[in-house]
Short mmCIF file of C-alpha atoms in Angstrom, two decimals:
data_model
loop_
_atom_site.label_atom_id
_atom_site.label_comp_id
_atom_site.label_asym_id
_atom_site.label_seq_id
_atom_site.Cartn_x
_atom_site.Cartn_y
_atom_site.Cartn_z
CA MET A 739 77.53 101.39 52.83
CA GLY A 740 75.64 100.15 56.01
CA LYS A 741 74.42 103.44 56.96
CA ASP A 742 70.69 102.78 57.03
CA GLU A 743 69.93 104.86 60.15
CA VAL A 744 69.16 108.90 59.60
CA VAL A 745 69.17 111.57 62.13
CA ASP A 746 66.87 113.97 60.14
CA ALA A 747 67.89 117.53 61.86
CA ASP A 748 66.26 120.66 62.23
CA LEU A 749 67.87 123.53 63.99
CA ALA A 750 65.23 126.01 65.96
CA GLN A 751 65.27 129.37 64.18
CA TYR A 752 68.90 129.11 63.39
CA PHE A 753 69.25 132.40 61.33
CA ASP A 754 67.86 134.26 64.34
CA THR A 755 70.05 132.96 66.88
CA ILE A 756 73.80 132.85 66.07
CA PRO A 757 75.69 134.65 68.54
CA HIS A 758 77.40 137.50 67.22
CA HIS A 759 80.70 137.34 69.65
CA LYS A 760 81.03 133.60 68.88
CA LEU A 761 80.77 134.22 65.01
CA LEU A 762 83.12 136.99 64.81
CA ARG A 763 85.80 135.24 66.92
CA GLN A 764 85.43 132.35 64.39
CA ILE A 765 86.06 134.62 61.44
CA ALA A 766 88.99 136.23 63.07
CA ARG A 767 90.75 132.84 62.97
CA ARG A 768 90.94 133.37 59.38
CA ILE A 769 90.93 137.15 58.63
CA SER A 770 93.19 139.33 60.21
CA ASP A 771 91.96 142.75 58.22
CA GLY A 772 90.73 144.73 61.32
CA THR A 773 88.66 146.77 58.79
CA ILE A 774 86.85 143.94 57.32
CA LEU A 775 86.00 142.44 60.88
CA LYS A 776 84.90 146.00 61.95
CA LEU A 777 82.65 146.33 58.68
CA ILE A 778 81.28 142.78 59.49
CA LYS A 779 80.31 143.40 63.15
CA SER A 780 78.79 146.91 62.29
CA TRP A 781 76.76 145.09 59.54
CA LEU A 782 75.63 142.35 62.16
CA ARG A 783 74.68 144.91 64.53
CA ALA A 784 73.07 147.29 62.39
CA PRO A 785 69.63 148.69 63.84
CA VAL A 786 66.62 147.16 62.85
CA VAL A 787 63.30 149.18 62.08
CA GLU A 788 60.25 147.04 63.33
CA SER A 789 56.97 147.13 62.00
CA ASN A 790 55.83 149.37 65.03
CA GLY A 791 58.41 151.82 64.30
CA LYS A 792 60.67 150.70 67.18
CA ILE A 793 64.44 150.53 66.33
CA SER A 794 66.26 147.68 67.81
CA ARG A 795 69.58 146.09 67.82
CA SER A 796 70.31 142.52 68.96
CA LYS A 797 73.51 140.58 69.76
CA ARG A 798 72.07 137.36 67.68
CA GLY A 799 71.51 136.35 64.41
CA THR A 800 72.11 137.23 60.89
CA PRO A 801 70.03 140.26 59.12
CA GLN A 802 67.23 138.58 56.99
CA GLY A 803 67.65 138.98 53.46
CA GLY A 804 71.25 140.24 53.89
CA VAL A 805 73.67 139.16 50.84
CA ILE A 806 76.32 137.61 53.05
CA SER A 807 74.12 136.31 55.80
CA PRO A 808 74.25 132.68 54.21
CA LEU A 809 77.77 132.78 53.99
CA LEU A 810 78.31 133.88 57.32
CA ALA A 811 75.69 131.24 58.59
CA ASN A 812 77.59 128.53 56.78
CA ILE A 813 81.02 129.43 58.35
CA TYR A 814 79.35 129.37 61.77
CA LEU A 815 78.48 125.61 61.10
CA HIS A 816 81.50 124.78 59.40
CA PRO A 817 83.20 123.01 62.45
CA LEU A 818 80.21 120.62 62.75
CA ASP A 819 81.03 119.40 59.20
CA GLU A 820 84.51 118.65 60.75
CA ALA A 821 83.52 117.25 63.73
CA VAL A 822 81.10 114.69 61.99
CA ASN A 823 82.47 113.81 58.85
CA GLU A 824 86.23 114.19 59.85
CA GLY A 825 86.45 113.77 63.54
CA CYS A 826 84.16 110.88 64.64
CA ARG A 827 85.27 107.10 65.08
CA GLN A 828 82.16 105.67 64.08
CA LYS A 829 82.60 107.44 60.59
CA PRO A 830 78.94 108.63 60.25
CA ARG A 831 78.24 110.91 57.09
CA MET A 832 76.77 114.43 57.52
CA ILE A 833 75.42 116.10 54.42
CA ARG A 834 74.45 119.59 55.09
CA TYR A 835 72.88 122.72 53.31
CA ALA A 836 72.98 125.88 55.28
CA ASP A 837 71.03 124.84 58.62
CA ASP A 838 69.50 121.64 56.88
CA LEU A 839 71.27 118.51 57.78
CA VAL A 840 70.92 114.89 57.88
CA ILE A 841 73.34 112.45 59.75
CA LEU A 842 73.51 108.93 57.95
CA CYS A 843 74.94 106.30 60.49
CA ARG A 844 74.86 102.54 61.41
CA SER A 845 71.70 101.00 62.94
CA GLY A 846 71.37 101.80 66.60
CA GLU A 847 73.44 104.87 66.41
CA GLY A 848 71.13 107.56 65.62
CA LYS A 849 69.86 108.74 69.13
CA ALA A 850 73.21 108.98 70.33
CA PHE A 851 74.33 111.14 67.60
CA GLN A 852 71.36 113.21 68.07
CA GLY A 853 72.40 113.49 71.61
CA ARG A 854 75.83 114.35 70.95
CA LEU A 855 74.44 116.91 67.95
CA ALA A 856 72.07 118.53 70.71
CA ARG A 857 75.18 119.00 73.16
CA TRP A 858 77.32 120.56 70.12
CA LEU A 859 74.90 123.07 69.22
CA GLU A 860 74.15 123.93 72.72
CA SER A 861 77.67 124.95 73.50
CA ARG A 862 77.54 127.12 70.63
CA GLY A 863 74.39 129.16 71.55
CA LEU A 864 72.13 126.98 69.07
CA ALA A 865 69.54 124.25 69.90
CA LEU A 866 67.69 121.60 67.86
CA ASN A 867 63.95 121.61 67.39
CA GLU A 868 63.17 118.46 69.09
CA THR A 869 59.53 118.32 67.86
CA LYS A 870 60.80 118.21 64.25
CA THR A 871 64.04 116.22 64.71
CA ARG A 872 63.74 112.66 64.51
CA VAL A 873 65.79 109.44 63.86
CA LEU A 874 64.68 106.80 61.13
CA ASN A 875 65.62 103.83 59.75
CA SER A 876 65.99 104.51 55.84
CA ARG A 877 65.17 100.99 54.79
CA GLU A 878 61.65 101.23 56.42
CA GLU A 879 60.77 104.91 55.62
CA GLY A 880 61.83 107.52 53.24
CA VAL A 881 63.14 110.89 54.14
CA GLU A 882 63.01 114.20 52.56
CA PHE A 883 66.11 116.57 51.97
CA LEU A 884 65.96 119.93 50.39
CA GLY A 885 62.79 119.33 48.38
CA PHE A 886 63.58 115.69 47.11
CA ALA A 887 62.04 112.37 48.41
CA LEU A 888 64.62 109.76 49.17
CA ARG A 889 63.42 106.04 49.61
CA TRP A 890 64.73 102.38 49.33
CA GLN A 891 62.78 100.61 46.31
CA GLN A 892 62.90 97.59 44.70
CA SER A 893 63.44 97.17 41.09
CA ARG A 894 61.64 95.00 38.65
CA LYS A 895 64.96 92.90 38.76
CA ARG A 896 64.48 92.40 42.64
CA SER A 897 67.37 94.66 43.15
CA TRP A 898 67.56 97.65 45.81
CA TYR A 899 68.34 101.41 44.97
CA VAL A 900 67.72 104.56 46.45
CA HIS A 901 65.01 106.21 44.58
CA THR A 902 65.15 109.80 44.43
CA GLU A 903 62.40 112.37 42.96
CA PRO A 904 60.56 115.57 44.23
CA SER A 905 58.75 115.32 47.32
CA ALA A 906 54.90 115.84 47.37
CA LYS A 907 55.41 118.96 49.40
CA SER A 908 57.46 120.33 46.55
CA ARG A 909 55.15 119.25 43.80
CA LYS A 910 52.19 120.91 45.89
CA ARG A 911 53.89 124.34 46.08
CA LEU A 912 54.68 124.40 42.42
CA GLN A 913 51.21 123.66 41.66
CA THR A 914 49.77 126.41 44.14
CA ARG A 915 52.18 128.80 42.27
CA ILE A 916 50.75 127.58 38.73
CA ARG A 917 47.06 128.09 40.04
CA GLU A 918 47.96 131.56 41.12
CA MET A 919 49.33 132.43 37.61
CA THR A 920 46.13 131.07 36.02
CA PRO A 921 42.86 132.46 37.97
CA ARG A 922 39.91 132.87 35.92
CA ASN A 923 39.83 136.50 36.74
CA THR A 924 43.19 137.30 34.89
CA THR A 925 42.05 136.06 31.27
CA TRP A 926 42.28 139.77 30.15
CA ARG A 927 46.07 139.70 30.15
CA HIS A 928 48.11 138.80 27.00
CA THR A 929 48.86 134.67 26.77
CA GLU A 930 52.52 135.50 25.80
CA GLU A 931 53.08 137.29 29.24
CA VAL A 932 51.34 134.27 30.87
CA VAL A 933 53.12 131.82 29.40
CA LYS A 934 56.39 133.27 29.94
CA GLU A 935 55.85 133.54 33.45
CA ILE A 936 54.73 129.77 33.63
CA ASN A 937 57.88 128.96 31.72
CA ALA A 938 60.23 130.88 34.18
CA VAL A 939 58.78 128.92 37.13
CA ILE A 940 58.56 125.41 35.88
CA ARG A 941 61.77 125.72 34.24
CA GLY A 942 63.47 126.86 37.09
CA TRP A 943 61.83 124.10 39.26
CA GLY A 944 62.86 121.30 36.36
CA ASN A 945 66.43 122.48 36.52
CA TYR A 946 66.44 122.04 40.27
CA PHE A 947 64.87 118.68 40.38
CA ALA A 948 66.25 116.97 37.45
CA LEU A 949 68.29 114.73 39.40
CA GLY A 950 67.51 110.97 40.21
CA HIS A 951 64.26 109.40 38.87
CA TYR A 952 62.08 112.21 38.05
CA GLY A 953 60.39 111.20 35.07
CA GLU A 954 57.15 109.89 36.34
CA VAL A 955 56.69 113.24 38.33
CA PHE A 956 57.88 115.49 35.62
CA GLY A 957 55.32 113.90 33.64
CA LYS A 958 52.59 114.32 36.20
CA THR A 959 53.41 117.90 36.49
CA GLN A 960 53.56 118.64 32.70
CA TRP A 961 50.22 117.29 32.30
CA PHE A 962 48.82 119.51 35.46
CA THR A 963 50.81 122.87 33.83
CA SER A 964 49.20 121.96 30.30
CA HIS A 965 45.69 121.42 31.92
CA ARG A 966 45.70 124.72 33.91
CA LEU A 967 46.97 126.71 30.74
CA ARG A 968 44.30 125.09 28.62
CA GLN A 969 41.58 125.88 31.09
CA TRP A 970 42.82 129.64 31.29
CA LEU A 971 42.84 129.91 27.59
CA TRP A 972 39.10 127.97 27.21
CA ARG A 973 37.90 130.62 29.59
CA LYS A 974 40.09 133.88 27.73
CA HIS A 975 38.28 132.88 24.43
CA GLY A 976 35.22 131.68 25.45
CA SER A 977 34.94 128.64 23.59
CA ARG A 978 32.11 126.29 24.66
CA SER A 979 33.71 123.02 23.05
CA GLY A 980 36.80 121.47 21.55
CA LYS A 981 38.76 122.35 24.58
CA TYR A 982 41.48 119.56 24.22
CA HIS A 983 41.15 119.54 20.41
CA ARG A 984 41.96 123.25 20.00
CA TRP A 985 44.65 123.40 22.70
CA ASN A 986 46.17 120.29 22.66
CA ASP A 987 49.64 119.72 24.15
CA ARG A 988 51.46 119.94 20.86
CA THR A 989 49.66 123.34 20.28
CA LEU A 990 50.53 124.59 23.79
CA ALA A 991 54.11 123.87 23.08
CA GLU A 992 54.51 124.65 19.60
CA HIS A 993 52.19 127.46 18.87
CA TYR A 994 52.33 129.11 22.46
CA GLY A 995 55.55 127.99 23.48
CA LEU A 996 54.88 126.28 26.95
CA TYR A 997 57.91 124.90 28.20
CA GLN A 998 58.24 121.13 28.31
CA LEU A 999 59.79 119.26 31.31
CA PRO A 1000 62.13 116.49 30.32
CA THR A 1001 60.96 113.10 31.08
CA ALA A 1002 64.06 110.76 30.46
CA THR A 1003 65.88 109.83 33.60
CA PHE A 1004 68.99 108.24 34.05
CA GLY A 1005 69.46 104.54 34.28
CA SER A 1006 67.24 101.74 33.70
CA PHE A 1007 65.45 99.78 36.61
CA GLY A 1008 63.68 97.24 34.55
#
């Protein structure tokens, strides 16, 4: 309670700038098997073939797309978790996923924590993206984190709570993907195939964002998805009328199998 100020931090090219020697030294504190350490070192310093055919080696960064790159990147930032959440007298709270992090602190402490974070990162060969890192008062404006939009909001009963829902950017990215699956020049495809692809996307999106107060956003997203599929079917079958009657929401769900996002969220804020 009382941690209303937020350091919304962005690390500059984190995965590309992790120093190999410091990362390996940190790993060696927990792993004594020389064979494993040698394997990780060889993997980090594997040659990379660039677009022009040139082969290069780097002493920084984890290989893009590598299966253990996220794990190694997480290991390198683990001491930061301990430094903030366990070793700080002011008792801030940092929430981090890979290189995405926010620090919650008391009013007036944000700028100092931003400076300390910048110095900590610099000592380990990393840097803050100064243009994207900011300090904000969560009571005055919301914050976006891992695709969620969080903001203080007053209920109808005049009590305050943290409203959590998919951010506008997350919704827009999903809508773009659905548009890409339902353009007018793809009506030659089998309907079952298109619906299966749509379902895979919206089901995964819904499973990720089914946290907090998602009901209203899910309802709007379901409407958009049904509308796009309805338009696609209308063009596919060349129908000139009866679009909403022939392909109503119930038909899309029961006959065509369009996945339905849940719209009931936990809690009541009446």
